[in-house]
């Protein structure tokens, strides 16, 4: 299930290796729709690590919910599962082949943490600062709603640009 009321997205799934790539694509598409493209790599990495932890460690099942919320210029990504055991940040040895997930999340995120869910599981979350919004170009009136003319160059100027717009096509009819 995917829900998207405004700046909130929730995906419910079984944390299986075959599903993790699908969730990364969903996260990427949602962030693109919110114009948060610069956060895609960090969010996808974090979600991958958290879903891998659910797959490897969660009991009694692999059911989980991935949630993204943009609030006050912060993106919060969380993964909720049914296992009440809280994860711990470990310092793996150089030869370890696993155990770096939370350290990676700590390295790429602004903050992260774990919160119990009333004895019925937990949520592991991380935050990313939203990039500053790009300055929107000044509004330029759209002409063509009328066929009355002739149009003078002063009417074909976008406010603040000082240059006449170039007409590229006209549809009459």
PDB file of C-alpha atoms in Angstrom:
ATOM      1  CA  UNK A   1       0.000   0.000   0.000  1.00  0.00           C
ATOM      2  CA  UNK A   2       1.269   3.467  -0.879  1.00  0.00           C
ATOM      3  CA  UNK A   3      -0.316   6.590   0.498  1.00  0.00           C
ATOM      4  CA  UNK A   4       0.660  10.129  -0.341  1.00  0.00           C
ATOM      5  CA  UNK A   5      -1.215  12.834   1.492  1.00  0.00           C
ATOM      6  CA  UNK A   6       0.858  15.885   0.559  1.00  0.00           C
ATOM      7  CA  UNK A   7       4.412  15.414   1.845  1.00  0.00           C
ATOM      8  CA  UNK A   8       3.944  11.988   3.396  1.00  0.00           C
ATOM      9  CA  UNK A   9       4.495   8.574   1.824  1.00  0.00           C
ATOM     10  CA  UNK A  10       3.998   5.132   3.367  1.00  0.00           C
ATOM     11  CA  UNK A  11       4.880   1.754   1.876  1.00  0.00           C
ATOM     12  CA  UNK A  12       3.951  -1.528   3.587  1.00  0.00           C
ATOM     13  CA  UNK A  13       5.925  -4.618   2.578  1.00  0.00           C
ATOM     14  CA  UNK A  14       7.702  -7.823   3.494  1.00  0.00           C
ATOM     15  CA  UNK A  15      11.423  -7.034   3.893  1.00  0.00           C
ATOM     16  CA  UNK A  16      12.655  -9.569   1.373  1.00  0.00           C
ATOM     17  CA  UNK A  17      15.698  -9.011  -0.846  1.00  0.00           C
ATOM     18  CA  UNK A  18      13.483  -9.013  -3.944  1.00  0.00           C
ATOM     19  CA  UNK A  19      11.415  -6.106  -2.544  1.00  0.00           C
ATOM     20  CA  UNK A  20      14.256  -3.814  -1.451  1.00  0.00           C
ATOM     21  CA  UNK A  21      15.026  -2.635  -5.004  1.00  0.00           C
ATOM     22  CA  UNK A  22      11.353  -1.908  -5.600  1.00  0.00           C
ATOM     23  CA  UNK A  23      11.174   0.205  -2.458  1.00  0.00           C
ATOM     24  CA  UNK A  24      14.292   2.130  -3.511  1.00  0.00           C
ATOM     25  CA  UNK A  25      12.592   2.929  -6.826  1.00  0.00           C
ATOM     26  CA  UNK A  26       9.431   4.059  -5.022  1.00  0.00           C
ATOM     27  CA  UNK A  27      11.482   6.279  -2.680  1.00  0.00           C
ATOM     28  CA  UNK A  28      13.377   7.751  -5.646  1.00  0.00           C
ATOM     29  CA  UNK A  29      10.198   8.482  -7.591  1.00  0.00           C
ATOM     30  CA  UNK A  30       8.544  10.091  -4.582  1.00  0.00           C
ATOM     31  CA  UNK A  31      11.542  12.314  -3.878  1.00  0.00           C
ATOM     32  CA  UNK A  32      11.634  13.360  -7.540  1.00  0.00           C
ATOM     33  CA  UNK A  33       7.950  14.299  -7.362  1.00  0.00           C
ATOM     34  CA  UNK A  34       8.735  16.433  -4.308  1.00  0.00           C
ATOM     35  CA  UNK A  35      11.674  18.029  -6.185  1.00  0.00           C
ATOM     36  CA  UNK A  36      14.135  16.563  -3.686  1.00  0.00           C
ATOM     37  CA  UNK A  37      16.405  14.849  -6.208  1.00  0.00           C
ATOM     38  CA  UNK A  38      19.607  15.656  -4.234  1.00  0.00           C
ATOM     39  CA  UNK A  39      18.353  13.426  -1.377  1.00  0.00           C
ATOM     40  CA  UNK A  40      17.703  10.300  -3.469  1.00  0.00           C
ATOM     41  CA  UNK A  41      21.072   8.585  -2.985  1.00  0.00           C
ATOM     42  CA  UNK A  42      21.197   9.147   0.779  1.00  0.00           C
ATOM     43  CA  UNK A  43      17.564   8.143   1.327  1.00  0.00           C
ATOM     44  CA  UNK A  44      17.905   5.037  -0.861  1.00  0.00           C
ATOM     45  CA  UNK A  45      21.075   3.966   0.971  1.00  0.00           C
ATOM     46  CA  UNK A  46      19.423   4.462   4.361  1.00  0.00           C
ATOM     47  CA  UNK A  47      16.272   2.583   3.398  1.00  0.00           C
ATOM     48  CA  UNK A  48      18.339  -0.264   1.953  1.00  0.00           C
ATOM     49  CA  UNK A  49      20.300  -0.618   5.191  1.00  0.00           C
ATOM     50  CA  UNK A  50      17.193  -0.480   7.395  1.00  0.00           C
ATOM     51  CA  UNK A  51      15.259  -2.989   5.269  1.00  0.00           C
ATOM     52  CA  UNK A  52      18.270  -5.300   5.241  1.00  0.00           C
ATOM     53  CA  UNK A  53      18.301  -5.155   9.048  1.00  0.00           C
ATOM     54  CA  UNK A  54      14.617  -6.082   9.151  1.00  0.00           C
ATOM     55  CA  UNK A  55      15.245  -8.960   6.744  1.00  0.00           C
ATOM     56  CA  UNK A  56      18.207 -10.294   8.711  1.00  0.00           C
ATOM     57  CA  UNK A  57      17.142  -9.666  12.306  1.00  0.00           C
ATOM     58  CA  UNK A  58      13.421  -8.960  12.789  1.00  0.00           C
ATOM     59  CA  UNK A  59      11.181 -11.475  14.512  1.00  0.00           C
ATOM     60  CA  UNK A  60       8.455 -12.774  14.467  1.00  0.00           C
ATOM     61  CA  UNK A  61       7.963 -11.706  10.831  1.00  0.00           C
ATOM     62  CA  UNK A  62       9.456  -9.554   8.095  1.00  0.00           C
ATOM     63  CA  UNK A  63       6.453  -7.235   7.760  1.00  0.00           C
ATOM     64  CA  UNK A  64       7.416  -3.599   7.950  1.00  0.00           C
ATOM     65  CA  UNK A  65       6.397  -0.109   6.928  1.00  0.00           C
ATOM     66  CA  UNK A  66       8.642   2.469   5.290  1.00  0.00           C
ATOM     67  CA  UNK A  67       7.526   6.015   5.924  1.00  0.00           C
ATOM     68  CA  UNK A  68       8.813   9.307   4.521  1.00  0.00           C
ATOM     69  CA  UNK A  69       7.691  12.685   5.739  1.00  0.00           C
ATOM     70  CA  UNK A  70       8.847  16.144   4.734  1.00  0.00           C
ATOM     71  CA  UNK A  71       8.246  18.599   7.528  1.00  0.00           C
ATOM     72  CA  UNK A  72       9.940  21.931   8.238  1.00  0.00           C
ATOM     73  CA  UNK A  73      12.663  21.416   5.618  1.00  0.00           C
ATOM     74  CA  UNK A  74      13.614  17.992   7.055  1.00  0.00           C
ATOM     75  CA  UNK A  75      12.994  14.661   5.413  1.00  0.00           C
ATOM     76  CA  UNK A  76      12.425  11.915   7.964  1.00  0.00           C
ATOM     77  CA  UNK A  77      12.629   8.340   6.739  1.00  0.00           C
ATOM     78  CA  UNK A  78      11.628   5.550   9.115  1.00  0.00           C
ATOM     79  CA  UNK A  79      11.200   1.796   8.986  1.00  0.00           C
ATOM     80  CA  UNK A  80       8.732   0.245  11.443  1.00  0.00           C
ATOM     81  CA  UNK A  81       8.811  -3.480  12.221  1.00  0.00           C
ATOM     82  CA  UNK A  82       7.200  -5.821  14.780  1.00  0.00           C
ATOM     83  CA  UNK A  83      10.380  -6.797  16.654  1.00  0.00           C
ATOM     84  CA  UNK A  84      10.675  -4.934  19.986  1.00  0.00           C
ATOM     85  CA  UNK A  85      14.442  -5.536  20.200  1.00  0.00           C
ATOM     86  CA  UNK A  86      16.326  -2.294  19.614  1.00  0.00           C
ATOM     87  CA  UNK A  87      19.349  -2.273  17.298  1.00  0.00           C
ATOM     88  CA  UNK A  88      22.735  -1.096  18.514  1.00  0.00           C
ATOM     89  CA  UNK A  89      25.478   0.689  16.659  1.00  0.00           C
ATOM     90  CA  UNK A  90      28.464  -1.635  16.479  1.00  0.00           C
ATOM     91  CA  UNK A  91      32.042  -1.068  15.522  1.00  0.00           C
ATOM     92  CA  UNK A  92      32.785  -3.954  13.145  1.00  0.00           C
ATOM     93  CA  UNK A  93      36.328  -5.092  12.581  1.00  0.00           C
ATOM     94  CA  UNK A  94      38.037  -4.307   9.287  1.00  0.00           C
ATOM     95  CA  UNK A  95      37.505  -7.898   8.140  1.00  0.00           C
ATOM     96  CA  UNK A  96      33.780  -7.996   8.972  1.00  0.00           C
ATOM     97  CA  UNK A  97      31.457  -8.407   6.016  1.00  0.00           C
ATOM     98  CA  UNK A  98      28.422  -6.980   7.800  1.00  0.00           C
ATOM     99  CA  UNK A  99      27.469  -4.789  10.741  1.00  0.00           C
ATOM    100  CA  UNK A 100      28.034  -1.371   9.174  1.00  0.00           C
ATOM    101  CA  UNK A 101      24.433  -0.426   8.339  1.00  0.00           C
ATOM    102  CA  UNK A 102      23.706   1.909  11.237  1.00  0.00           C
ATOM    103  CA  UNK A 103      27.192   3.429  10.960  1.00  0.00           C
ATOM    104  CA  UNK A 104      26.474   4.208   7.286  1.00  0.00           C
ATOM    105  CA  UNK A 105      23.155   5.779   8.218  1.00  0.00           C
ATOM    106  CA  UNK A 106      24.861   7.853  10.922  1.00  0.00           C
ATOM    107  CA  UNK A 107      27.461   8.988   8.372  1.00  0.00           C
ATOM    108  CA  UNK A 108      25.057  10.096   5.631  1.00  0.00           C
ATOM    109  CA  UNK A 109      22.202  11.487   7.730  1.00  0.00           C
ATOM    110  CA  UNK A 110      21.747  14.587   9.810  1.00  0.00           C
ATOM    111  CA  UNK A 111      20.433  12.519  12.732  1.00  0.00           C
ATOM    112  CA  UNK A 112      19.076   9.039  13.389  1.00  0.00           C
ATOM    113  CA  UNK A 113      17.514   7.062  16.198  1.00  0.00           C
ATOM    114  CA  UNK A 114      15.253   4.281  17.372  1.00  0.00           C
ATOM    115  CA  UNK A 115      11.911   4.535  19.145  1.00  0.00           C
ATOM    116  CA  UNK A 116       9.911   1.668  20.622  1.00  0.00           C
ATOM    117  CA  UNK A 117       6.354   1.274  19.374  1.00  0.00           C
ATOM    118  CA  UNK A 118       4.506   0.426  22.569  1.00  0.00           C
ATOM    119  CA  UNK A 119       6.001  -3.049  22.998  1.00  0.00           C
ATOM    120  CA  UNK A 120       4.776  -4.122  19.573  1.00  0.00           C
ATOM    121  CA  UNK A 121       7.906  -3.283  17.630  1.00  0.00           C
ATOM    122  CA  UNK A 122      10.065  -0.304  16.907  1.00  0.00           C
ATOM    123  CA  UNK A 123      10.835   2.372  14.357  1.00  0.00           C
ATOM    124  CA  UNK A 124      14.358   3.147  13.207  1.00  0.00           C
ATOM    125  CA  UNK A 125      14.562   6.584  11.584  1.00  0.00           C
ATOM    126  CA  UNK A 126      16.953   9.087  10.068  1.00  0.00           C
ATOM    127  CA  UNK A 127      16.659  12.675   8.893  1.00  0.00           C
ATOM    128  CA  UNK A 128      18.106  14.520   5.934  1.00  0.00           C
ATOM    129  CA  UNK A 129      18.045  18.302   5.490  1.00  0.00           C
ATOM    130  CA  UNK A 130      16.020  19.337   2.470  1.00  0.00           C
ATOM    131  CA  UNK A 131      18.046  21.377  -0.029  1.00  0.00           C
ATOM    132  CA  UNK A 132      17.155  25.058  -0.313  1.00  0.00           C
ATOM    133  CA  UNK A 133      14.461  25.632  -2.844  1.00  0.00           C
ATOM    134  CA  UNK A 134      15.734  26.918  -6.146  1.00  0.00           C
ATOM    135  CA  UNK A 135      14.617  30.425  -6.884  1.00  0.00           C
ATOM    136  CA  UNK A 136      11.574  30.199  -9.086  1.00  0.00           C
ATOM    137  CA  UNK A 137      11.840  32.128 -12.349  1.00  0.00           C
ATOM    138  CA  UNK A 138       9.690  35.205 -12.478  1.00  0.00           C
ATOM    139  CA  UNK A 139       6.248  34.502 -13.884  1.00  0.00           C
ATOM    140  CA  UNK A 140       5.958  35.120 -17.604  1.00  0.00           C
ATOM    141  CA  UNK A 141       2.512  35.682 -19.045  1.00  0.00           C
ATOM    142  CA  UNK A 142       1.365  33.090 -21.529  1.00  0.00           C
ATOM    143  CA  UNK A 143       0.100  34.542 -24.769  1.00  0.00           C
ATOM    144  CA  UNK A 144      -1.969  32.787 -27.369  1.00  0.00           C
ATOM    145  CA  UNK A 145      -5.308  32.801 -25.595  1.00  0.00           C
ATOM    146  CA  UNK A 146      -6.384  35.336 -28.145  1.00  0.00           C
ATOM    147  CA  UNK A 147      -5.660  35.801 -31.822  1.00  0.00           C
ATOM    148  CA  UNK A 148      -5.998  39.559 -31.584  1.00  0.00           C
ATOM    149  CA  UNK A 149      -2.848  41.325 -32.609  1.00  0.00           C
ATOM    150  CA  UNK A 150      -0.538  42.767 -33.581  1.00  0.00           C
ATOM    151  CA  UNK A 151       1.596  42.095 -30.524  1.00  0.00           C
ATOM    152  CA  UNK A 152       4.148  44.690 -29.634  1.00  0.00           C
ATOM    153  CA  UNK A 153       7.569  43.708 -28.309  1.00  0.00           C
ATOM    154  CA  UNK A 154       6.755  45.280 -24.928  1.00  0.00           C
ATOM    155  CA  UNK A 155       3.921  42.772 -24.505  1.00  0.00           C
ATOM    156  CA  UNK A 156       6.243  39.838 -25.279  1.00  0.00           C
ATOM    157  CA  UNK A 157       8.647  40.596 -22.464  1.00  0.00           C
ATOM    158  CA  UNK A 158       8.851  38.506 -19.327  1.00  0.00           C
ATOM    159  CA  UNK A 159       8.874  40.721 -16.251  1.00  0.00           C
ATOM    160  CA  UNK A 160      12.407  41.352 -15.108  1.00  0.00           C
ATOM    161  CA  UNK A 161      14.033  39.859 -18.191  1.00  0.00           C
ATOM    162  CA  UNK A 162      14.141  42.997 -20.310  1.00  0.00           C
ATOM    163  CA  UNK A 163      14.229  40.859 -23.459  1.00  0.00           C
ATOM    164  CA  UNK A 164      11.373  40.076 -25.780  1.00  0.00           C
ATOM    165  CA  UNK A 165      10.203  36.481 -25.853  1.00  0.00           C
ATOM    166  CA  UNK A 166      10.577  34.578 -29.073  1.00  0.00           C
ATOM    167  CA  UNK A 167       7.444  32.955 -30.402  1.00  0.00           C
ATOM    168  CA  UNK A 168       8.202  29.362 -31.396  1.00  0.00           C
ATOM    169  CA  UNK A 169       4.807  28.158 -32.572  1.00  0.00           C
ATOM    170  CA  UNK A 170       1.269  29.376 -32.940  1.00  0.00           C
ATOM    171  CA  UNK A 171      -1.922  27.362 -32.968  1.00  0.00           C
ATOM    172  CA  UNK A 172      -4.972  29.093 -34.368  1.00  0.00           C
ATOM    173  CA  UNK A 173      -8.366  27.561 -34.303  1.00  0.00           C
TER     174      UNK A 173
END
